[in-house]
Amino acid sequence: MKEKKPVGPHKLLKICRRLFFSGALTMLTAAYLIGHFYTWRGNDVSVFLWIAAGVGILIMAGSLLTAFSKLRCPYCGASLMAGGRMPSSLPHFCPDCGKTLDDCD
Ligand SMILES: [Zn+2]
């Protein structure tokens, strides 16, 4: 599965960030509701909420994985998330070849 024209890193980062936050929101909402149900009804928490929380976590993990594996320098292919960098912003220059990343998409 190789695309000929890959999505630029800025666009990809935006997509990943949006995905990550919607996953986080899903997970937090579910966790909040689970907490409420737990207080009200003891152990009788709807399975749906656990699934929603799980899906939220999966979306978060998936967006992080995508960011870590796909965010690469368009010139030399070096990973832009190397060194434990959180996918919140891109460096202005490629850490490997030093080319500017500001105008690559
Ligand atoms: Zn590079």
Short mmCIF file of N, CA and C and ligand atoms in Angstrom, two decimals:
data_model
loop_
_atom_site.label_atom_id
_atom_site.label_comp_id
_atom_site.label_asym_id
_atom_site.label_seq_id
_atom_site.Cartn_x
_atom_site.Cartn_y
_atom_site.Cartn_z
N MET A 1 0.84 -1.19 0.00
CA MET A 1 0.00 0.00 0.00
C MET A 1 0.88 1.24 0.00
N LYS A 2 1.33 1.66 -1.14
CA LYS A 2 2.19 2.84 -1.23
C LYS A 2 1.52 3.90 -2.06
N GLU A 3 1.29 5.05 -1.47
CA GLU A 3 0.72 6.14 -2.24
C GLU A 3 1.85 6.82 -3.01
N LYS A 4 1.49 7.34 -4.17
CA LYS A 4 2.53 8.00 -4.96
C LYS A 4 2.81 9.39 -4.40
N LYS A 5 1.72 10.07 -4.04
CA LYS A 5 1.92 11.40 -3.47
C LYS A 5 1.47 11.38 -2.01
N PRO A 6 2.40 11.27 -1.09
CA PRO A 6 2.01 11.18 0.32
C PRO A 6 1.48 12.50 0.84
N VAL A 7 0.63 12.40 1.84
CA VAL A 7 0.10 13.61 2.47
C VAL A 7 1.25 14.35 3.14
N GLY A 8 1.28 15.65 2.97
CA GLY A 8 2.33 16.45 3.59
C GLY A 8 2.30 16.31 5.10
N PRO A 9 3.44 16.45 5.75
CA PRO A 9 3.51 16.23 7.19
C PRO A 9 2.63 17.17 8.01
N HIS A 10 2.45 18.40 7.55
CA HIS A 10 1.61 19.31 8.32
C HIS A 10 0.16 18.87 8.31
N LYS A 11 -0.29 18.47 7.11
CA LYS A 11 -1.67 18.02 6.97
C LYS A 11 -1.89 16.74 7.78
N LEU A 12 -0.93 15.84 7.67
CA LEU A 12 -1.03 14.57 8.37
C LEU A 12 -1.07 14.79 9.88
N LEU A 13 -0.23 15.70 10.33
CA LEU A 13 -0.19 15.99 11.76
C LEU A 13 -1.54 16.53 12.23
N LYS A 14 -2.15 17.37 11.40
CA LYS A 14 -3.45 17.94 11.75
C LYS A 14 -4.49 16.83 11.87
N ILE A 15 -4.46 15.91 10.90
CA ILE A 15 -5.41 14.79 10.92
C ILE A 15 -5.20 13.95 12.17
N CYS A 16 -3.94 13.63 12.46
CA CYS A 16 -3.63 12.79 13.61
C CYS A 16 -4.05 13.46 14.91
N ARG A 17 -3.81 14.76 14.97
CA ARG A 17 -4.16 15.48 16.20
C ARG A 17 -5.66 15.47 16.41
N ARG A 18 -6.39 15.69 15.31
CA ARG A 18 -7.85 15.70 15.40
C ARG A 18 -8.35 14.32 15.85
N LEU A 19 -7.77 13.28 15.24
CA LEU A 19 -8.14 11.92 15.60
C LEU A 19 -7.85 11.66 17.08
N PHE A 20 -6.66 12.08 17.50
CA PHE A 20 -6.24 11.84 18.87
C PHE A 20 -7.21 12.49 19.85
N PHE A 21 -7.61 13.73 19.56
CA PHE A 21 -8.49 14.43 20.50
C PHE A 21 -9.91 13.85 20.48
N SER A 22 -10.37 13.42 19.30
CA SER A 22 -11.70 12.82 19.30
C SER A 22 -11.66 11.48 20.04
N GLY A 23 -10.55 10.75 19.91
CA GLY A 23 -10.40 9.51 20.68
C GLY A 23 -10.37 9.79 22.16
N ALA A 24 -9.61 10.82 22.54
CA ALA A 24 -9.51 11.19 23.95
C ALA A 24 -10.87 11.60 24.51
N LEU A 25 -11.60 12.36 23.69
CA LEU A 25 -12.92 12.83 24.11
C LEU A 25 -13.87 11.65 24.31
N THR A 26 -13.86 10.72 23.35
CA THR A 26 -14.70 9.52 23.46
C THR A 26 -14.36 8.76 24.74
N MET A 27 -13.07 8.58 24.96
CA MET A 27 -12.62 7.82 26.11
C MET A 27 -12.99 8.51 27.41
N LEU A 28 -12.77 9.83 27.47
CA LEU A 28 -13.06 10.57 28.70
C LEU A 28 -14.56 10.59 28.98
N THR A 29 -15.36 10.78 27.94
CA THR A 29 -16.81 10.78 28.12
C THR A 29 -17.26 9.43 28.66
N ALA A 30 -16.75 8.36 28.05
CA ALA A 30 -17.12 7.02 28.49
C ALA A 30 -16.66 6.79 29.93
N ALA A 31 -15.43 7.22 30.24
CA ALA A 31 -14.89 7.02 31.59
C ALA A 31 -15.73 7.78 32.61
N TYR A 32 -16.13 8.99 32.22
CA TYR A 32 -16.96 9.82 33.10
C TYR A 32 -18.29 9.12 33.37
N LEU A 33 -18.91 8.60 32.31
CA LEU A 33 -20.19 7.92 32.45
C LEU A 33 -20.04 6.63 33.25
N ILE A 34 -18.93 5.92 33.01
CA ILE A 34 -18.68 4.69 33.77
C ILE A 34 -18.59 5.02 35.25
N GLY A 35 -17.88 6.10 35.56
CA GLY A 35 -17.76 6.53 36.95
C GLY A 35 -19.12 6.81 37.57
N HIS A 36 -19.98 7.48 36.81
CA HIS A 36 -21.31 7.81 37.32
C HIS A 36 -22.15 6.57 37.53
N PHE A 37 -22.15 5.70 36.53
CA PHE A 37 -22.92 4.47 36.65
C PHE A 37 -22.44 3.66 37.84
N TYR A 38 -21.13 3.66 38.03
CA TYR A 38 -20.53 2.89 39.10
C TYR A 38 -21.02 3.39 40.45
N THR A 39 -21.10 4.72 40.58
CA THR A 39 -21.56 5.30 41.83
C THR A 39 -23.03 4.99 42.07
N TRP A 40 -23.80 5.08 41.01
CA TRP A 40 -25.24 4.90 41.16
C TRP A 40 -25.65 3.44 41.33
N ARG A 41 -25.07 2.61 40.49
CA ARG A 41 -25.60 1.26 40.42
C ARG A 41 -24.59 0.17 40.70
N GLY A 42 -23.49 0.53 41.34
CA GLY A 42 -22.50 -0.49 41.65
C GLY A 42 -21.86 -1.04 40.40
N ASN A 43 -21.82 -2.34 40.29
CA ASN A 43 -21.08 -2.98 39.22
C ASN A 43 -21.83 -3.02 37.89
N ASP A 44 -23.04 -2.51 37.89
CA ASP A 44 -23.89 -2.67 36.72
C ASP A 44 -23.61 -1.59 35.68
N VAL A 45 -22.43 -1.64 35.11
CA VAL A 45 -22.06 -0.65 34.10
C VAL A 45 -22.30 -1.24 32.71
N SER A 46 -22.94 -0.45 31.87
CA SER A 46 -23.25 -0.91 30.54
C SER A 46 -21.99 -1.31 29.76
N VAL A 47 -22.08 -2.45 29.10
CA VAL A 47 -20.94 -2.93 28.30
C VAL A 47 -20.59 -1.92 27.21
N PHE A 48 -21.62 -1.27 26.71
CA PHE A 48 -21.42 -0.29 25.66
C PHE A 48 -20.41 0.78 26.06
N LEU A 49 -20.47 1.19 27.33
CA LEU A 49 -19.55 2.23 27.79
C LEU A 49 -18.11 1.74 27.79
N TRP A 50 -17.92 0.48 28.19
CA TRP A 50 -16.56 -0.08 28.17
C TRP A 50 -16.06 -0.16 26.74
N ILE A 51 -16.97 -0.54 25.83
CA ILE A 51 -16.57 -0.61 24.42
C ILE A 51 -16.21 0.78 23.91
N ALA A 52 -17.04 1.77 24.26
CA ALA A 52 -16.77 3.15 23.83
C ALA A 52 -15.42 3.61 24.35
N ALA A 53 -15.13 3.30 25.62
CA ALA A 53 -13.84 3.69 26.19
C ALA A 53 -12.71 2.99 25.45
N GLY A 54 -12.90 1.72 25.15
CA GLY A 54 -11.88 0.96 24.43
C GLY A 54 -11.65 1.52 23.04
N VAL A 55 -12.75 1.85 22.36
CA VAL A 55 -12.63 2.42 21.01
C VAL A 55 -11.88 3.75 21.07
N GLY A 56 -12.21 4.55 22.08
CA GLY A 56 -11.52 5.84 22.25
C GLY A 56 -10.03 5.64 22.42
N ILE A 57 -9.65 4.66 23.25
CA ILE A 57 -8.23 4.38 23.48
C ILE A 57 -7.57 3.90 22.19
N LEU A 58 -8.31 3.05 21.44
CA LEU A 58 -7.78 2.54 20.18
C LEU A 58 -7.54 3.68 19.18
N ILE A 59 -8.50 4.61 19.12
CA ILE A 59 -8.34 5.75 18.21
C ILE A 59 -7.12 6.57 18.60
N MET A 60 -6.96 6.80 19.92
CA MET A 60 -5.80 7.55 20.39
C MET A 60 -4.50 6.84 20.01
N ALA A 61 -4.46 5.53 20.30
CA ALA A 61 -3.25 4.76 20.00
C ALA A 61 -2.99 4.75 18.50
N GLY A 62 -4.07 4.58 17.72
CA GLY A 62 -3.92 4.53 16.28
C GLY A 62 -3.38 5.84 15.71
N SER A 63 -3.90 6.97 16.22
CA SER A 63 -3.44 8.25 15.69
C SER A 63 -1.98 8.49 16.08
N LEU A 64 -1.60 8.05 17.28
CA LEU A 64 -0.20 8.19 17.69
C LEU A 64 0.71 7.33 16.82
N LEU A 65 0.27 6.09 16.60
CA LEU A 65 1.06 5.18 15.78
C LEU A 65 1.22 5.72 14.37
N THR A 66 0.10 6.25 13.82
CA THR A 66 0.17 6.81 12.48
C THR A 66 1.15 7.97 12.45
N ALA A 67 1.05 8.84 13.45
CA ALA A 67 1.96 9.99 13.50
C ALA A 67 3.41 9.52 13.56
N PHE A 68 3.66 8.51 14.41
CA PHE A 68 5.03 8.07 14.59
C PHE A 68 5.58 7.36 13.35
N SER A 69 4.69 6.66 12.63
CA SER A 69 5.21 5.89 11.50
C SER A 69 5.17 6.67 10.20
N LYS A 70 4.24 7.64 10.09
CA LYS A 70 4.05 8.30 8.79
C LYS A 70 4.61 9.71 8.72
N LEU A 71 4.86 10.32 9.87
CA LEU A 71 5.37 11.68 9.81
C LEU A 71 6.85 11.66 9.49
N ARG A 72 7.13 11.83 8.22
CA ARG A 72 8.52 11.76 7.77
C ARG A 72 8.88 12.98 6.97
N CYS A 73 10.15 13.25 6.91
CA CYS A 73 10.65 14.32 6.08
C CYS A 73 10.35 13.98 4.62
N PRO A 74 9.71 14.91 3.88
CA PRO A 74 9.37 14.62 2.47
C PRO A 74 10.61 14.56 1.58
N TYR A 75 11.74 15.04 2.07
CA TYR A 75 12.95 15.06 1.24
C TYR A 75 13.81 13.82 1.45
N CYS A 76 14.05 13.45 2.72
CA CYS A 76 14.97 12.33 2.94
C CYS A 76 14.27 11.16 3.63
N GLY A 77 13.03 11.35 4.09
CA GLY A 77 12.31 10.23 4.68
C GLY A 77 12.63 9.97 6.14
N ALA A 78 13.40 10.82 6.75
CA ALA A 78 13.71 10.65 8.17
C ALA A 78 12.46 10.86 9.01
N SER A 79 12.31 10.07 10.07
CA SER A 79 11.15 10.22 10.93
C SER A 79 11.24 11.54 11.67
N LEU A 80 10.11 12.26 11.70
CA LEU A 80 10.10 13.55 12.39
C LEU A 80 9.66 13.41 13.83
N MET A 81 9.31 12.18 14.22
CA MET A 81 8.85 11.95 15.58
C MET A 81 9.90 11.17 16.38
N ALA A 82 11.07 11.07 15.84
CA ALA A 82 12.12 10.32 16.52
C ALA A 82 12.49 11.01 17.83
N GLY A 83 13.01 10.25 18.77
CA GLY A 83 13.45 10.82 20.03
C GLY A 83 12.32 11.12 20.98
N GLY A 84 11.21 10.39 20.85
CA GLY A 84 10.13 10.53 21.80
C GLY A 84 9.37 11.82 21.68
N ARG A 85 9.48 12.47 20.55
CA ARG A 85 8.77 13.71 20.32
C ARG A 85 7.27 13.46 20.27
N MET A 86 6.50 14.23 20.99
CA MET A 86 5.06 14.07 20.92
C MET A 86 4.55 14.76 19.66
N PRO A 87 3.59 14.12 19.00
CA PRO A 87 3.11 14.71 17.75
C PRO A 87 2.21 15.92 17.97
N SER A 88 2.75 16.97 18.54
CA SER A 88 1.96 18.17 18.74
C SER A 88 2.38 19.25 17.76
N SER A 89 3.63 19.26 17.41
CA SER A 89 4.09 20.23 16.42
C SER A 89 5.26 19.64 15.65
N LEU A 90 5.48 20.21 14.48
CA LEU A 90 6.59 19.74 13.66
C LEU A 90 7.79 20.63 13.88
N PRO A 91 8.98 20.05 13.77
CA PRO A 91 10.17 20.92 13.81
C PRO A 91 10.21 21.76 12.54
N HIS A 92 10.87 22.90 12.60
CA HIS A 92 10.93 23.76 11.42
C HIS A 92 11.89 23.20 10.37
N PHE A 93 12.85 22.43 10.86
CA PHE A 93 13.82 21.86 9.94
C PHE A 93 13.91 20.36 10.18
N CYS A 94 14.19 19.64 9.11
CA CYS A 94 14.37 18.20 9.25
C CYS A 94 15.59 17.94 10.13
N PRO A 95 15.46 17.07 11.13
CA PRO A 95 16.59 16.79 12.01
C PRO A 95 17.70 16.04 11.30
N ASP A 96 17.37 15.48 10.14
CA ASP A 96 18.36 14.66 9.45
C ASP A 96 19.06 15.41 8.33
N CYS A 97 18.27 15.98 7.39
CA CYS A 97 18.91 16.62 6.24
C CYS A 97 18.92 18.14 6.38
N GLY A 98 18.20 18.67 7.37
CA GLY A 98 18.28 20.11 7.64
C GLY A 98 17.44 20.99 6.73
N LYS A 99 16.65 20.37 5.85
CA LYS A 99 15.82 21.18 4.97
C LYS A 99 14.62 21.72 5.72
N THR A 100 14.13 22.89 5.29
CA THR A 100 12.99 23.48 5.99
C THR A 100 11.73 22.68 5.71
N LEU A 101 10.92 22.53 6.75
CA LEU A 101 9.69 21.75 6.61
C LEU A 101 8.48 22.66 6.59
N ASP A 102 8.70 23.95 6.62
CA ASP A 102 7.59 24.89 6.73
C ASP A 102 6.78 25.01 5.45
N ASP A 103 7.40 24.76 4.31
CA ASP A 103 6.69 24.98 3.06
C ASP A 103 6.53 23.69 2.25
N CYS A 104 6.43 22.57 2.94
CA CYS A 104 6.37 21.32 2.20
C CYS A 104 4.94 20.82 1.98
N ASP A 105 3.95 21.53 2.47
CA ASP A 105 2.60 21.22 2.00
C ASP A 105 1.68 22.43 2.07
ZN ZN B 1 15.11 15.30 5.79
#
